[in-house]
């Protein structure tokens, strides 16, 4: 499978499905576009914009009815406590805390590691904690970021991180945390490199944090357990409302002492929630029933990627799990002009700007939806080719 490697282009390369210079335009076109209003609410909907769009199932509502109904701030809700213990055990950590979102669990973990400024975090230049969390590292932790560009286009390496560490001198904000992301844009971080990075970081007394919003996908695809990944990190954030399919929530895990402090910071953030048991049981149900289906979702994503390549559409990066990043420049399609309106007429939602789009599959996307997306894309390419031919014909006749 081929893919275009234009990852080092300034600005644009950081965000493969928008740009750093027009985030508002991307938000408007992708999430609140009038084109999406054409979708028929009575017909089956296929939403490829993100895996956060999964809808709660009837089975989830049934288990919600049986949840405990006590107060989680008082740590008295048995359903929440059971989920926290369950995920901590899965990841090989002492304790866990159930929170509202992946951004919250990332920022809580980093804030708990980062105690006394000046300090900094080293991470991939495409990392969610750096680009997509509203500047939370600066706001909450008063920390700076050392973003590292991955020369291989897939993941940063121990050598690259080591070359970007900042020391204790009067000119720098010393590095205190190494933050990795797995998966990143759907790409799997090799466990061998994680081990090297962890060893290097711990030899230097640095904390290791993992944004594992989609670690579930990496684990299911590779067969590497969450516990094996967990050995190499001091804290991990694991989202429950993305590919896992739960209605809401994310987990942060670490040592018991660390999670005690995270709990304090959650309260400080205004993130304590009361009768959260019904959300916790839905999350546990999703881990047990939806996570095992992820490998089939990955196969479907790879099928989609292969079909796009066959049409002449380039992949920005390889498809390892559930995400397909496309660049339609060579076939002449503009996402907002040629695809989003046509797909909306087929009850399909897609995001993107210009010639680039991120397509995300999840447990509520099936082969029928993927084939419909491909059919619309083929028709759009044909229509664009016919339009270009007609324009060329007219131009030739006028010049004659």
C-alpha positions in Angstrom: 0.0 0.0 0.0 1.5 3.3 -1.0 1.2 6.6 0.7 2.5 10.1 0.1 5.0 11.3 2.7 4.7 15.0 3.0 4.9 15.0 6.7 7.6 17.7 7.2 5.7 20.5 5.4 5.5 23.4 7.9 2.1 24.1 9.5 0.0 21.8 7.4 1.8 18.6 8.3 0.9 18.8 12.0 -2.8 18.3 11.3 -3.4 15.8 8.5 -7.1 16.6 8.2 -7.0 20.4 8.5 -4.3 22.9 8.9 -2.9 24.9 11.8 -3.7 28.2 10.1 -7.4 27.6 9.5 -8.8 25.5 12.3 -12.0 27.5 12.5 -12.7 26.9 8.8 -12.1 23.2 9.4 -14.4 23.1 12.4 -17.1 24.9 10.4 -16.9 22.8 7.3 -16.5 19.5 9.1 -18.7 19.6 12.2 -21.3 22.3 11.6 -21.6 22.5 7.9 -25.0 23.1 6.4 -24.4 20.2 4.1 -24.9 17.8 7.0 -28.4 19.0 7.4 -29.4 17.2 4.2 -29.0 13.8 6.0 -32.3 12.0 6.3 -32.9 11.3 10.0 -35.2 8.4 9.2 -32.6 6.4 7.2 -29.5 4.6 8.4 -26.7 7.1 9.0 -23.0 6.4 8.4 -20.8 8.9 10.1 -17.1 8.8 9.2 -16.0 12.0 10.8 -14.8 10.4 14.0 -15.2 7.3 16.3 -16.6 9.7 18.9 -19.9 9.7 17.1 -20.9 6.2 18.0 -24.5 6.1 19.5 -25.3 4.2 22.7 -27.0 0.8 21.9 -30.2 -0.7 23.3 -28.0 -3.2 25.2 -26.1 -0.4 26.9 -29.4 1.2 28.1 -30.4 -2.2 29.5 -27.2 -2.5 31.6 -27.5 1.2 32.6 -30.8 0.4 34.4 -29.0 -2.1 36.6 -26.2 0.3 37.7 -25.6 1.4 41.2 -26.8 4.9 42.0 -24.5 6.2 44.6 -22.1 9.1 44.9 -18.7 8.8 43.1 -17.2 12.0 44.7 -17.7 10.1 48.0 -16.2 7.1 46.3 -19.3 5.1 47.2 -20.6 4.1 43.8 -19.9 0.4 43.3 -20.3 0.5 39.5 -17.7 3.2 39.1 -15.3 1.5 41.6 -15.7 -1.8 39.7 -14.9 -0.1 36.3 -11.8 1.7 37.8 -10.5 -1.5 39.3 -11.2 -3.4 36.1 -9.2 -1.1 33.9 -6.4 -0.7 36.4 -6.1 -4.5 36.4 -6.2 -4.7 32.6 -3.3 -2.2 32.3 -1.3 -3.6 35.2 -1.6 -0.4 37.3 -2.6 0.0 41.0 -5.5 2.3 40.5 -7.7 4.2 38.1 -10.0 7.1 37.9 -13.1 7.5 35.7 -13.4 10.9 34.2 -15.4 12.8 31.6 -13.1 12.9 28.6 -9.7 12.0 27.1 -8.6 15.6 27.2 -9.4 15.6 30.9 -7.5 12.4 31.7 -4.5 13.5 29.7 -4.4 16.9 31.3 -5.0 15.6 34.8 -2.1 13.1 34.4 0.2 15.7 33.1 -0.8 18.3 35.8 -0.1 15.6 38.4 3.3 14.9 37.1 4.2 18.6 36.6 4.5 20.0 40.1 6.9 23.0 40.1 7.6 25.2 37.1 9.6 25.8 35.0 9.1 22.4 33.3 8.3 21.0 30.0 6.8 18.0 28.1 8.5 16.3 25.1 6.1 14.7 22.6 5.5 14.1 18.9 4.7 17.3 17.0 1.4 15.8 16.0 0.4 14.7 19.5 -3.2 15.3 20.7 -1.9 16.7 24.0 0.0 19.4 22.0 -2.4 20.3 19.2 -5.9 19.3 20.2 -6.4 20.0 23.9 -6.9 23.8 23.8 -3.4 24.6 25.0 -4.1 22.6 28.2 -0.4 21.9 29.0 0.3 25.6 29.1 -2.9 26.6 30.9 -3.2 23.9 33.5 0.4 22.9 34.2 2.2 26.2 33.3 4.5 24.0 31.1 6.1 24.4 27.7 6.2 21.7 25.1 9.2 20.4 23.0 7.5 19.0 19.9 9.6 16.4 18.0 9.3 15.6 14.3 9.4 11.9 13.5 11.9 11.4 10.7 10.3 8.1 9.7 6.9 9.7 9.4 5.3 7.1 11.7 6.6 7.5 15.3 9.3 9.3 17.2 12.3 7.4 18.5 14.3 7.2 21.6 17.2 9.0 19.9 15.0 11.8 18.6 13.5 12.3 22.1 16.9 12.3 23.8 18.1 14.9 21.3 15.2 17.2 22.4 15.5 16.8 26.2 16.0 20.1 28.1 18.3 20.2 31.1 18.4 22.1 34.4 20.0 25.3 33.3 18.8 28.9 33.6 17.9 29.2 29.9 15.5 26.2 29.8 12.3 24.7 31.1 13.7 21.3 32.0 12.0 18.2 30.6 10.0 16.4 33.2 7.6 14.2 31.2 7.9 12.1 28.0 4.4 11.8 26.5 3.7 9.3 23.8 0.5 8.5 21.9 -0.6 5.1 20.7 -2.2 5.0 18.3 -1.4 8.3 16.7 -3.5 9.1 13.7 -4.4 5.4 13.7 -0.7 4.4 13.4 0.7 1.9 15.9 3.7 2.8 18.0 6.1 -0.2 18.0 6.5 -1.8 21.4 10.2 -2.2 20.8 10.7 1.6 20.5 8.4 2.2 23.5 10.7 0.0 25.6 13.8 2.0 24.5 12.1 5.3 25.2 10.9 4.2 28.6 14.4 2.9 29.6 16.0 6.1 28.5 13.4 8.3 30.3 13.5 6.4 33.5 17.3 6.4 33.6 17.0 10.2 33.6 14.2 10.4 36.2 11.6 11.5 33.7 7.9 10.5 34.0 6.4 8.4 31.2 2.8 9.3 30.1 0.8 7.6 27.4 -2.1 9.1 25.6 -3.8 5.8 24.9 -7.1 7.1 23.7 -7.0 4.4 21.1 -4.6 2.0 22.7 -7.4 -0.5 22.6 -7.0 -0.5 18.8 -3.3 -1.0 19.0 -3.7 -3.9 21.5 -6.4 -5.7 19.4 -4.4 -5.3 16.2 -1.0 -6.4 17.6 -2.1 -8.9 20.2 0.0 -7.0 22.7 -1.9 -6.8 26.0 -2.7 -3.5 27.7 -0.7 -4.8 30.7 2.4 -5.2 28.5 2.1 -1.7 27.2 1.3 -0.5 30.8 4.6 -1.7 32.2 6.4 1.1 30.4 4.4 4.1 31.6 3.8 5.8 34.9 0.4 7.0 33.8 -2.0 6.2 31.0 -5.1 7.8 29.6 -7.5 5.4 27.9 -10.6 6.8 26.2 -13.9 4.9 26.5 -16.1 7.0 24.1 -14.0 6.6 20.9 -13.6 3.2 19.3 -14.6 1.5 22.5 -18.1 2.9 21.8 -19.2 4.0 25.3 -21.5 7.1 25.5 -18.9 9.1 27.6 -15.8 8.8 29.6 -12.1 8.1 29.8 -9.8 6.4 32.4 -6.5 7.5 33.8 -4.4 4.8 35.5 -1.3 4.9 37.6 0.0 4.1 41.1 -2.4 4.4 44.0 -0.6 7.5 45.3 -0.6 9.1 41.8 -4.3 8.5 41.4 -5.1 10.0 44.8 -3.5 13.2 43.6 -5.3 12.9 40.2 -8.6 12.7 42.1 -7.7 15.9 43.9 -6.9 17.6 40.6 -10.1 16.3 39.0 -12.1 18.0 41.8 -10.0 21.2 41.2 -10.9 21.0 37.5 -14.6 20.8 38.4 -14.6 17.3 37.2 -16.1 15.4 40.1 -19.3 13.7 39.2 -22.0 12.2 41.5 -24.2 9.4 40.3 -22.0 8.2 37.5 -22.7 4.5 37.8 -24.9 4.3 34.8 -22.0 5.7 32.6 -19.5 3.3 34.2 -21.5 0.1 33.4 -22.0 1.2 29.8 -18.3 1.7 29.5 -17.5 -1.7 31.0 -20.1 -3.3 28.7 -18.4 -1.6 25.7 -14.9 -2.8 26.7 -16.2 -6.4 27.0 -18.3 -6.5 23.9 -17.1 -3.9 21.4 -13.3 -3.9 21.9 -13.1 -7.5 20.6 -14.7 -6.4 17.3 -12.0 -3.8 16.6 -9.9 -6.1 14.4 -12.8 -6.5 12.0 -13.1 -2.7 11.9 -9.4 -2.5 11.0 -9.8 -4.9 8.2 -12.6 -2.8 6.8 -10.5 0.3 7.1 -7.7 -1.3 5.2 -10.1 -2.5 2.5 -11.3 1.1 2.2 -7.7 2.4 1.9 -6.8 -0.1 -0.8 -9.9 0.9 -2.8 -9.0 4.5 -2.6 -5.4 3.8 -3.8 -6.9 1.8 -6.7 -8.8 5.0 -7.7 -5.7 7.1 -7.8 -6.2 8.7 -4.4 -3.1 9.0 -2.2 -2.9 8.1 1.4 -1.2 10.7 3.6 0.0 8.0 6.0 -0.4 4.2 6.2 -3.6 2.7 7.6 -2.7 0.5 10.6 -6.0 0.4 12.4 -9.3 2.3 12.0 -8.3 5.6 10.3 -7.8 6.4 6.6 -6.2 9.8 5.7 -6.6 10.7 2.1 -5.3 13.3 -0.3 -7.4 13.7 -3.4 -5.2 16.2 -5.2 -4.2 13.7 -8.0 -7.8 12.9 -8.9 -8.9 16.6 -8.7 -11.5 16.3 -6.0 -12.2 18.9 -3.4 -13.7 17.4 -0.3 -16.2 20.2 0.5 -17.2 20.7 -3.2 -17.2 17.2 -4.6 -17.7 14.7 -1.7 -19.5 16.2 1.4 -22.7 17.3 -0.5 -22.9 14.1 -2.6 -22.3 11.9 0.5 -24.9 13.7 2.5 -27.5 12.7 -0.1 -26.6 9.1 0.7 -26.9 9.7 4.5 -23.1 9.7 4.9 -21.2 12.3 6.9 -17.6 13.1 6.2 -15.2 15.8 7.3 -12.3 17.4 5.5 -11.0 20.5 3.8 -9.5 21.2 0.4 -8.0 17.9 -0.8 -7.6 16.2 2.5 -9.8 14.2 4.8 -9.6 11.9 7.8 -12.0 8.9 7.6 -12.6 7.0 10.8 -14.3 3.6 11.1 -15.9 2.2 14.2 -18.2 -0.6 15.3 -21.3 1.1 13.7 -19.8 1.3 10.2 -20.3 -1.8 8.1 -19.3 -3.0 4.6 -22.5 -1.5 3.1 -21.6 2.0 4.4 -18.0 1.7 3.2 -19.1 0.6 -0.3 -21.5 3.5 -0.5 -18.7 5.9 0.4 -16.6 4.3 -2.3 -19.4 4.4 -4.9 -19.9 8.1 -4.3 -16.2 8.8 -4.5 -15.9 6.9 -7.9 -18.8 8.8 -9.3 -17.3 12.1 -8.1 -14.0 11.3 -9.8 -15.8 10.4 -13.0 -17.9 13.6 -12.9 -14.8 15.7 -12.3 -13.0 14.1 -15.2 -16.0 14.7 -17.5 -16.2 18.3 -16.3 -12.5 18.8 -16.9 -12.8 17.3 -20.4 -15.7 19.6 -21.3 -13.8 22.6 -20.0 -10.8 21.6 -22.1 -13.0 21.1 -25.2 -14.6 24.5 -24.8 -11.2 26.2 -24.3 -9.9 24.5 -27.4 -12.9 25.6 -29.5 -12.6 29.2 -28.3 -8.9 29.3 -29.1 -9.6 27.9 -32.6 
